[in-house]
Amino acid sequence: MPTIFPRRSLIATTSSLAVLLLAPLPASNAQQLYRPRAVQRAYEEGTRLPDGRPGPKYWQNHGRYSITVTALPPDRTVRGTERIVYFNNSPDTLKALNFKLFLNIHKPGAPRAGGADSLYLTPGVTVNRFTVNGQPVPWRNANTFTNHRATLPTPLAPHDSVTLTFDWNYEISLEGNREGMIDSTTWFLAYFYPRVAVYDDYNGWDTMDFTDAQEFYSDFNDYDVTVKVPANFVVWGTGTLVNADEVLQPTVLQRFRASFSSDTTIRVATRADLLSKGVTTAGPVNAWHFRASNVPDMAFNLSDHYDWDAGSVVVDDVTHRRASVQAAYNDTAADYHHMVRFASHALDWLSHNWPGVPYPYEKTTVVQGPAGMEYPMMANDESYADTVFSAFVAEHEIAHTYFPFYMGINETRYGFMDEGWATTFEYLINVANMGQQRATEFYQQFRVNGWINDPSPAEDLPIITPGDELRRAYGNNAYGKPSLGYLALKDLLGDATFKRALHGFMDRWHGKHPIPWDFFNTVNNVTGRDLNWFFKAWYFDNSYIDLAVRGVTRSANGYRVALENIGGMPAPVDIVVTYGDGTAGTFHQSPAIWQANLRTATVAVPARKPVASLRLEHGIWVDADTANDVWKR
Ligand SMILES: [Zn+2]
């Protein structure tokens, strides 16, 4: 007979659980979350509050960007002129500004997470002229990679602004991924313009190198961008196309406009239309003009042969607001012929279910490319033979609309705040689309099996570890592990409370720059519970999932099952019993069983018949060692 652990923890019957969750924690179990000194300072300065809200002194900086970019394939040189009015809302006098030149990742010698072949390498971004308040200021191109610090001739005082201009050019990379050439006349322009780095209240200047592993961190800016391309090229991009009537021929313009109120997909322009030069105005160069306010970035795709489909979908039932859904692709990509429908479903589902916040932008465009990458109002996704997978990738990238874009996440340092949520929404939409069992298998296969089957201590590093310090562990710390934590929190709180907490966080922080502590503190504050024991074990400790059965005894109401939490993550688990008569029963245990004692718990299984054997079933919360999950009489 296996040993029963001392019964220190609560008995998780449904009725006693609710009572215990509401009871205050014993002082000995109260947990403080690790708090970096910079975060502590933010509380002292009142830019953030310990209850998770932005503080009365919260601030963030802002830019107004006007850019004209010229791309004339086959000439690989992309040229830009740019004007930034940068507003210093901080209480600090800025003697210098840090700029981001992300495309310098293509320069030989740039700090880089992976290798780079000759197709990838370019001379990077060349700044030919830089002015500050109209005055030319020298700019060093040599040995400048993705960060460039420029001293200002006159310091920028708090609540003042500075006007910056640039003339720049770069050579588009022959190897397309997040940006670059998709084919010789289909180019994806992203991260292409010099921008002021984020200067924030808890970290100062963002000087983290872009190494092509971690992603981005951007201010909310206003953009006015004109993209000049040869006639017969279409440009898709972030924001409102404000001069459709100037660049499109009347028939195509009429189809495009009709799509804004159409539930079904309209073929705005086909490959045949482009071949017969029936889409754009005569040129020779057309200027496509886009505008967007309060967005963290702008991206564009241009092509002279991609099909263009569009439709729209109601994303807000209160205002009946529709969002435009567009797709641009090679006619040979069979799945993409359905992409407007897939993407419309994503907008509809995300708006009405999880996160259950109306899609916050006017449009999305999914472009066929090699990346599987999100941009504000854009996605660049591969074509797949399996349309289920095509829809899945589109849903994931569109889910990013909320995290990181709407929520202003620092993806470089805290990627788990955006990839973790996109992975969570992707799972929940899959449950709705394909049912619990298939969604679970899908999630296990793509998101967590690789992690739980890798015994490297790197994979156990805490999720809170700054992403720019991670190599091997980055992917699992950003995607699967935090997503399991969010879904375990949903299981712990129940859907209604979890949604209230999530909406509380989103209401407080959208359009701003929340950090992990703002999320954890908001959940505690909104739910009125101290969940630090849960957050610490999931996000701040070296941990993984391994639960074990340590003993089973009879009780007045059935059985008591002693469990051990070897890995440390407080995951939900199902106890599946097989009765002596061959029938079976399932007893779900929420993470609450680990509240009083993270390592051992004894749970009540109110089985009405004699039990012959039992085992743990983990669902998405995959377990490192299933050999210790079984008990037999
Ligand atoms: Zn993602």
XYZ file of C-alpha atoms in Angstrom, residues 14 209 242 290 298 351 366-367 386 407 424 449 499 519 595:
15
model
C -16.336 21.673 -5.118
C 19.951 44.724 -30.051
C -6.509 57.501 -48.238
C -1.629 55.463 -45.950
C 3.552 50.358 -40.226
C -14.013 40.065 -30.958
C -3.012 38.669 -44.750
C -0.207 38.497 -47.300
C -3.598 21.858 -45.249
C -1.443 46.423 -25.467
C -3.721 30.961 -25.621
C 5.542 18.469 -26.262
C -12.413 37.302 -18.328
C -0.696 42.065 -15.200
C -2.543 26.787 -2.925
